[in-house]
């Protein structure tokens, strides 16, 4: 590993660029300016871009000698979560320290350490004239608080890109590099039921008036998954089944039953563990996240609220699924009850592992790590990737995070080995993606 990569990372990690409240805004500006300065030092152009009242984006460009070369957009975020209680940290969160092959600091894995190899290698190759693609740098400062400045930038950037690389993801284990080709979308829904002006006495009115918790239960019964854990067919419309390459790749992973057991969960149905990767990556799922209502005394509750998350498989349209879910709930509402729904939606994303950019990326990772990468689907959502997919960019979602990195928790850390693989992978990705040819 280039020792300067580690030095740079330690320098960047020492800036407490916290975006999740009680951070100092000056540190946000410093961490963003750090990126701009790094690109300029390598001979590129870079600036801070401000959209609305959000934290600045660091946007830059490292051009290669061949004007017809493809443009690769690299994305990361310089903001970090707050450290939480300092006494839970073995060393101060913004004084990076190496212990047992790991670098400890807030942001070490999420996302400074994961992302920096992409920037460092692009700068190093640009500075010595060996960069084979144009690299457009996009580093945001609101990922941890779900700001929308970066989405607005991606929607409005007229130049487009031939491919994008996002290192904000991980590996199933330290020996297996991975490319995440699918991300689920989501409809997050708040369901409010009102059945009376105020809570009533259960002795005087019970059995005669509507009970908001009972009504809410009735509505939920309409949309909850069956005993096999599957949601009803109406909520599964549009699902794209996994490809043969993906299915083959999933067989190399920790068996699903074991993955569930390691997390401390229990299968919803016999056999569900075996189907874990297919259920998690390529099916819809609905969970009630919270129910609030009533009091622990003799009342008939007048109001009840539930929060639901409907995760959508790639292929499903979030707006359409929001409407279907709302219609199912409305149809089950008894006369006299009032229903209010409020939703936020996020799109799913799916990249065909057989398309040129993904094939080149898989070969690049195999060269860098000495082992073929697996193709994963994540059950979670990365909204920025869906924005890039909507622009038609093939996105290589990868990175070298591991379950032991303690993201968002005390003693966050990143393996030096992951940093090394990140550096090698960045170099091979730029070399490999040059074969795409320009266009954007
Ligand atoms: Zn995070």
XYZ file of C-alpha atoms and ligand atoms in Angstrom:
441
model
C 0.000 0.000 0.000
C 1.156 3.533 -0.790
C 2.034 4.927 2.699
C 0.613 8.293 1.613
C -2.864 6.727 1.348
C -2.792 5.873 5.060
C -1.346 9.296 5.960
C -4.079 11.052 3.998
C -6.792 8.949 5.565
C -5.545 9.689 9.086
C -5.471 13.394 8.237
C -9.062 13.355 6.856
C -10.379 11.242 9.759
C -9.033 13.762 12.270
C -11.613 16.276 10.997
C -14.818 15.698 13.030
C -17.212 16.314 10.116
C -20.349 15.265 11.993
C -23.609 15.896 10.133
C -26.042 14.285 12.572
C -26.496 17.193 14.998
C -24.160 18.668 17.620
C -21.296 18.852 15.126
C -19.371 22.042 14.358
C -20.262 23.336 10.891
C -16.707 24.634 10.395
C -15.491 21.014 10.461
C -17.972 20.080 7.706
C -16.490 22.868 5.580
C -12.942 21.707 6.389
C -13.634 18.088 5.401
C -15.198 19.215 2.110
C -12.354 21.646 1.382
C -9.904 18.802 2.086
C -11.317 16.924 -0.946
C -11.154 20.002 -3.191
C -7.559 20.634 -2.164
C -6.609 16.972 -2.776
C -7.982 17.048 -6.349
C -6.336 20.387 -7.156
C -2.964 19.174 -5.879
C -3.170 16.316 -8.408
C -3.715 18.813 -11.232
C -7.495 18.483 -11.394
C -10.263 21.008 -11.030
C -12.547 21.035 -8.023
C -14.934 23.294 -6.166
C -17.505 23.329 -3.402
C -21.049 23.245 -4.751
C -23.850 24.546 -2.530
C -27.421 23.487 -3.181
C -30.058 25.039 -0.930
C -29.088 25.237 2.728
C -27.378 21.822 2.678
C -23.751 20.964 3.425
C -21.469 21.605 0.438
C -20.725 18.960 -2.165
C -17.083 18.575 -3.150
C -17.181 18.197 -6.929
C -14.083 17.698 -9.035
C -12.699 16.436 -12.282
C -9.457 14.618 -13.084
C -9.029 14.461 -16.857
C -6.869 11.917 -18.619
C -4.799 12.541 -21.747
C -7.250 10.823 -24.091
C -10.245 13.112 -24.672
C -12.326 10.179 -25.990
C -11.854 8.137 -22.798
C -14.957 7.266 -20.745
C -15.975 9.298 -17.715
C -16.243 7.461 -14.410
C -18.127 9.140 -11.577
C -16.832 8.252 -8.117
C -19.091 8.864 -5.127
C -18.443 8.960 -1.392
C -19.428 10.978 1.664
C -17.203 13.022 3.950
C -19.775 13.410 6.730
C -19.857 11.026 9.684
C -22.226 10.050 12.464
C -21.733 11.579 15.896
C -19.449 9.470 18.138
C -22.027 8.800 20.894
C -20.770 8.359 24.483
C -16.995 8.943 24.420
C -16.319 6.579 27.339
C -17.373 3.672 25.096
C -14.437 4.363 22.764
C -11.060 2.697 23.443
C -9.305 5.665 21.786
C -10.712 9.139 20.970
C -12.929 8.953 17.840
C -11.147 11.775 16.015
C -7.592 10.746 16.923
C -7.114 7.818 14.524
C -5.161 4.926 16.003
C -3.942 1.622 14.541
C -4.364 -1.501 16.680
C -4.083 -5.113 15.495
C -4.268 -4.313 11.798
C -7.261 -2.004 12.127
C -7.519 1.762 11.966
C -9.871 3.076 14.668
C -11.753 6.351 14.179
C -15.272 7.620 13.487
C -15.618 7.407 9.698
C -12.801 4.851 9.325
C -15.187 2.524 7.469
C -18.251 4.729 6.820
C -17.264 6.193 4.499
C -13.880 7.962 4.491
C -11.759 4.792 4.654
C -13.920 2.899 2.197
C -14.051 5.774 -0.323
C -10.603 7.361 -0.075
C -8.711 4.718 -2.134
C -10.861 5.702 -5.152
C -9.846 9.347 -4.791
C -6.242 8.694 -3.802
C -5.540 6.360 -6.727
C -7.273 8.661 -9.244
C -5.151 11.580 -7.982
C -1.938 9.546 -8.012
C -2.574 8.273 -11.550
C -3.561 11.749 -12.779
C -0.441 13.274 -11.243
C 1.896 10.794 -12.949
C -0.017 10.826 -16.252
C -1.257 7.223 -16.166
C -4.968 7.790 -15.518
C -6.802 5.905 -18.332
C -10.310 7.376 -17.766
C -11.735 10.782 -16.845
C -12.695 10.697 -13.183
C -15.487 12.923 -11.892
C -15.380 13.245 -8.124
C -18.584 13.671 -6.103
C -18.263 13.673 -2.314
C -21.284 14.726 -0.283
C -21.733 15.836 3.304
C -25.294 14.841 4.192
C -25.417 11.092 3.687
C -25.816 10.386 7.395
C -28.807 12.679 7.690
C -30.406 11.840 4.316
C -30.033 15.300 2.768
C -31.124 15.652 -0.860
C -28.450 18.009 -2.278
C -26.536 15.195 -3.946
C -29.667 13.770 -5.608
C -30.464 17.232 -7.003
C -26.901 17.484 -8.341
C -27.101 14.092 -10.065
C -30.468 14.922 -11.635
C -29.179 18.253 -12.968
C -25.662 17.317 -14.168
C -25.988 17.535 -17.942
C -22.690 15.819 -18.742
C -23.666 12.334 -17.571
C -21.203 9.513 -16.960
C -20.284 6.217 -18.622
C -20.152 4.421 -15.269
C -20.179 5.210 -11.571
C -18.325 3.620 -8.666
C -19.725 3.734 -5.142
C -17.506 2.355 -2.367
C -19.938 2.499 0.539
C -20.699 -1.190 0.796
C -18.991 -4.315 1.973
C -17.900 -7.907 1.654
C -19.595 -10.978 3.098
C -16.250 -11.949 4.705
C -12.619 -10.791 4.623
C -11.676 -13.199 1.817
C -14.530 -12.476 -0.616
C -14.769 -9.249 -2.614
C -18.296 -8.359 -3.694
C -20.319 -6.212 -6.051
C -23.805 -5.250 -4.905
C -25.971 -5.409 -8.037
C -29.380 -4.991 -6.434
C -30.780 -2.666 -3.812
C -34.334 -2.730 -2.564
C -36.652 0.250 -2.682
C -39.059 1.207 0.047
C -42.411 2.690 0.912
C -42.351 3.985 4.477
C -45.915 4.535 5.636
C -47.433 6.121 8.726
C -51.012 4.984 9.366
C -53.148 7.144 11.655
C -56.576 5.941 12.775
C -59.059 8.138 14.673
C -62.358 6.795 15.999
C -63.535 9.409 18.529
C -62.885 12.909 19.866
C -61.174 11.534 22.966
C -60.492 8.275 24.800
C -63.749 6.915 26.317
C -64.509 4.830 29.429
C -64.435 1.141 28.514
C -67.147 0.354 31.076
C -69.576 3.007 29.856
C -68.923 2.745 26.106
C -67.027 -0.497 25.442
C -68.911 -2.689 22.980
C -70.844 0.300 21.594
C -68.201 2.558 20.070
C -65.303 2.125 17.667
C -61.912 1.368 19.242
C -58.979 2.875 17.318
C -56.598 0.014 18.206
C -59.116 -2.589 17.034
C -59.639 -0.709 13.773
C -55.880 -0.409 13.269
C -55.495 -4.146 13.912
C -58.129 -4.863 11.272
C -56.330 -2.710 8.722
C -52.959 -4.305 9.448
C -54.466 -7.789 9.125
C -55.277 -6.921 5.501
C -51.663 -6.199 4.555
C -49.488 -8.263 6.911
C -47.592 -11.181 5.374
C -49.047 -14.658 5.698
C -47.566 -17.319 8.028
C -44.961 -18.088 5.327
C -43.666 -14.493 5.573
C -44.675 -13.584 1.998
C -46.727 -10.463 1.370
C -49.883 -10.668 -0.747
C -49.557 -10.849 -4.518
C -50.797 -7.271 -5.120
C -47.745 -6.015 -3.202
C -45.324 -8.180 -5.183
C -46.210 -6.807 -8.620
C -43.278 -6.145 -10.957
C -40.557 -8.147 -9.195
C -37.540 -8.976 -11.401
C -36.320 -12.486 -10.566
C -32.584 -12.962 -9.910
C -30.389 -13.983 -12.839
C -28.599 -17.327 -13.097
C -25.259 -15.592 -12.377
C -26.655 -14.132 -9.154
C -28.208 -17.394 -7.984
C -24.899 -19.147 -8.543
C -23.095 -16.410 -6.627
C -25.444 -16.701 -3.616
C -24.570 -20.372 -3.244
C -21.028 -19.273 -2.292
C -22.287 -17.222 0.659
C -22.837 -18.232 4.275
C -26.011 -20.379 4.195
C -29.119 -18.291 4.866
C -30.147 -20.160 8.028
C -26.740 -19.377 9.461
C -26.870 -15.712 8.413
C -30.180 -15.373 10.269
C -28.900 -17.232 13.344
C -25.745 -15.055 13.486
C -27.962 -11.967 13.667
C -29.944 -13.544 16.507
C -33.126 -13.888 14.433
C -35.486 -16.841 13.971
C -36.909 -17.921 10.594
C -40.497 -16.820 9.993
C -41.396 -20.227 8.554
C -39.599 -23.573 8.140
C -37.518 -23.205 4.977
C -37.452 -19.398 5.063
C -33.809 -19.481 6.169
C -32.857 -21.488 3.114
C -34.526 -18.841 0.942
C -32.904 -15.951 2.824
C -30.942 -14.382 -0.069
C -33.857 -14.652 -2.470
C -36.311 -13.245 0.113
C -33.960 -10.451 1.177
C -32.721 -9.352 -2.230
C -35.410 -10.308 -4.713
C -38.770 -10.173 -2.946
C -40.966 -7.580 -1.279
C -41.394 -7.655 2.489
C -43.618 -5.769 4.877
C -42.836 -5.036 8.497
C -44.769 -3.222 11.154
C -42.077 -1.125 12.799
C -44.122 0.410 15.583
C -47.645 0.639 16.981
C -48.612 3.464 19.306
C -51.975 3.981 20.963
C -54.147 3.723 24.044
C -53.228 3.693 27.703
C -52.730 0.835 30.172
C -56.056 1.488 31.932
C -59.753 1.025 31.193
C -60.145 3.217 28.107
C -61.447 2.793 24.590
C -58.584 4.426 22.620
C -59.616 7.206 20.231
C -56.376 7.257 18.254
C -53.819 4.711 17.109
C -50.810 4.920 14.866
C -48.630 2.380 13.104
C -45.452 2.765 11.092
C -44.886 0.256 8.306
C -42.014 -0.327 5.949
C -42.739 -2.073 2.687
C -39.424 -3.053 1.112
C -39.617 -3.369 -2.658
C -37.659 -5.736 -4.846
C -35.902 -4.421 -7.947
C -38.500 -4.008 -10.692
C -41.252 -2.681 -8.431
C -42.529 0.873 -8.796
C -42.621 2.644 -5.404
C -45.405 5.107 -6.344
C -47.584 2.305 -7.626
C -46.961 0.125 -4.586
C -47.718 3.071 -2.280
C -51.086 3.453 -4.019
C -51.849 -0.292 -3.814
C -50.993 -0.382 -0.110
C -53.137 2.707 0.580
C -56.073 1.211 -1.344
C -55.923 -2.072 0.621
C -55.967 -0.160 3.905
C -58.768 2.231 2.858
C -60.953 -0.635 1.677
C -60.767 -2.235 5.143
C -61.759 0.907 7.057
C -65.114 0.644 8.887
C -67.704 3.442 8.684
C -67.121 6.151 11.241
C -63.339 5.701 11.449
C -60.949 8.208 9.911
C -57.720 7.205 8.239
C -54.715 9.374 7.460
C -51.704 8.047 5.566
C -48.357 9.657 4.934
C -45.626 7.987 2.910
C -42.086 8.454 1.701
C -40.812 6.371 -1.203
C -37.374 5.288 -2.414
C -36.687 3.512 -5.699
C -34.970 0.134 -6.009
C -31.999 -0.411 -8.305
C -30.707 -3.397 -10.235
C -27.677 -3.775 -12.483
C -27.288 -6.738 -14.792
C -24.003 -8.469 -13.853
C -23.643 -9.386 -17.543
C -23.582 -5.790 -18.811
C -20.162 -4.484 -19.960
C -19.377 -2.149 -17.037
C -20.228 -4.821 -14.456
C -18.263 -7.518 -16.272
C -15.224 -5.243 -16.496
C -15.613 -4.380 -12.814
C -15.831 -8.032 -11.769
C -12.662 -8.821 -13.734
C -10.920 -5.803 -12.156
C -11.815 -6.955 -8.630
C -10.635 -10.466 -9.428
C -7.250 -9.082 -10.565
C -6.985 -6.793 -7.519
C -7.981 -9.366 -4.891
C -6.899 -12.623 -6.507
C -10.417 -13.938 -6.114
C -13.629 -13.651 -8.149
C -16.137 -11.305 -6.559
C -19.625 -12.480 -5.601
C -22.712 -10.597 -6.779
C -24.900 -9.556 -3.888
C -28.262 -7.939 -3.558
C -28.735 -5.792 -0.516
C -32.079 -5.824 1.229
C -31.451 -2.192 2.159
C -31.687 0.975 0.064
C -29.054 3.501 -1.133
C -31.182 6.301 -2.645
C -28.206 7.879 -4.433
C -27.617 4.675 -6.405
C -31.245 4.695 -7.556
C -30.746 8.313 -8.729
C -27.692 7.282 -10.765
C -29.558 4.279 -12.163
C -32.382 6.609 -13.213
C -29.809 8.560 -15.255
C -28.820 5.314 -16.963
C -25.364 4.999 -15.364
C -24.189 1.477 -14.683
C -23.166 1.689 -11.024
C -20.494 -0.487 -9.464
C -21.543 -0.645 -5.825
C -18.691 -2.209 -3.909
C -16.282 -1.545 -1.099
C -14.413 -3.505 1.534
C -16.431 -3.006 4.709
C -16.813 -5.971 7.063
C -19.411 -6.834 9.708
C -16.801 -6.190 12.454
C -16.312 -2.524 11.411
C -18.854 -1.195 13.964
C -20.462 1.373 11.672
C -22.376 4.059 13.589
C -21.153 2.499 16.865
C -18.269 3.109 19.311
C -14.834 1.856 18.199
C -15.634 2.077 14.480
C -12.646 0.745 12.575
C -11.448 -0.402 9.170
C -9.022 -3.191 8.350
C -5.752 -2.062 6.794
C -6.190 -5.065 4.534
C -9.482 -3.569 3.312
C -7.667 -0.323 2.588
C -5.060 -2.252 0.604
C -7.726 -4.074 -1.404
C -9.506 -0.765 -1.962
C -6.341 0.737 -3.403
C -5.672 -2.235 -5.684
C -9.319 -2.398 -6.754
C -9.483 1.326 -7.563
C -6.457 1.033 -9.838
C -7.754 -2.072 -11.631
C -11.226 -0.541 -11.992
C -9.871 2.564 -13.736
C -7.692 0.412 -16.001
C -10.535 -1.980 -16.754
C -13.269 0.610 -17.303
C -11.138 2.374 -19.919
C -12.394 -0.374 -22.270
C -15.916 1.060 -22.039
C -15.135 3.845 -24.478
C -16.403 7.390 -24.035
C -19.829 8.719 -24.741
C -20.837 10.820 -21.800
Zn -23.371 5.656 7.703
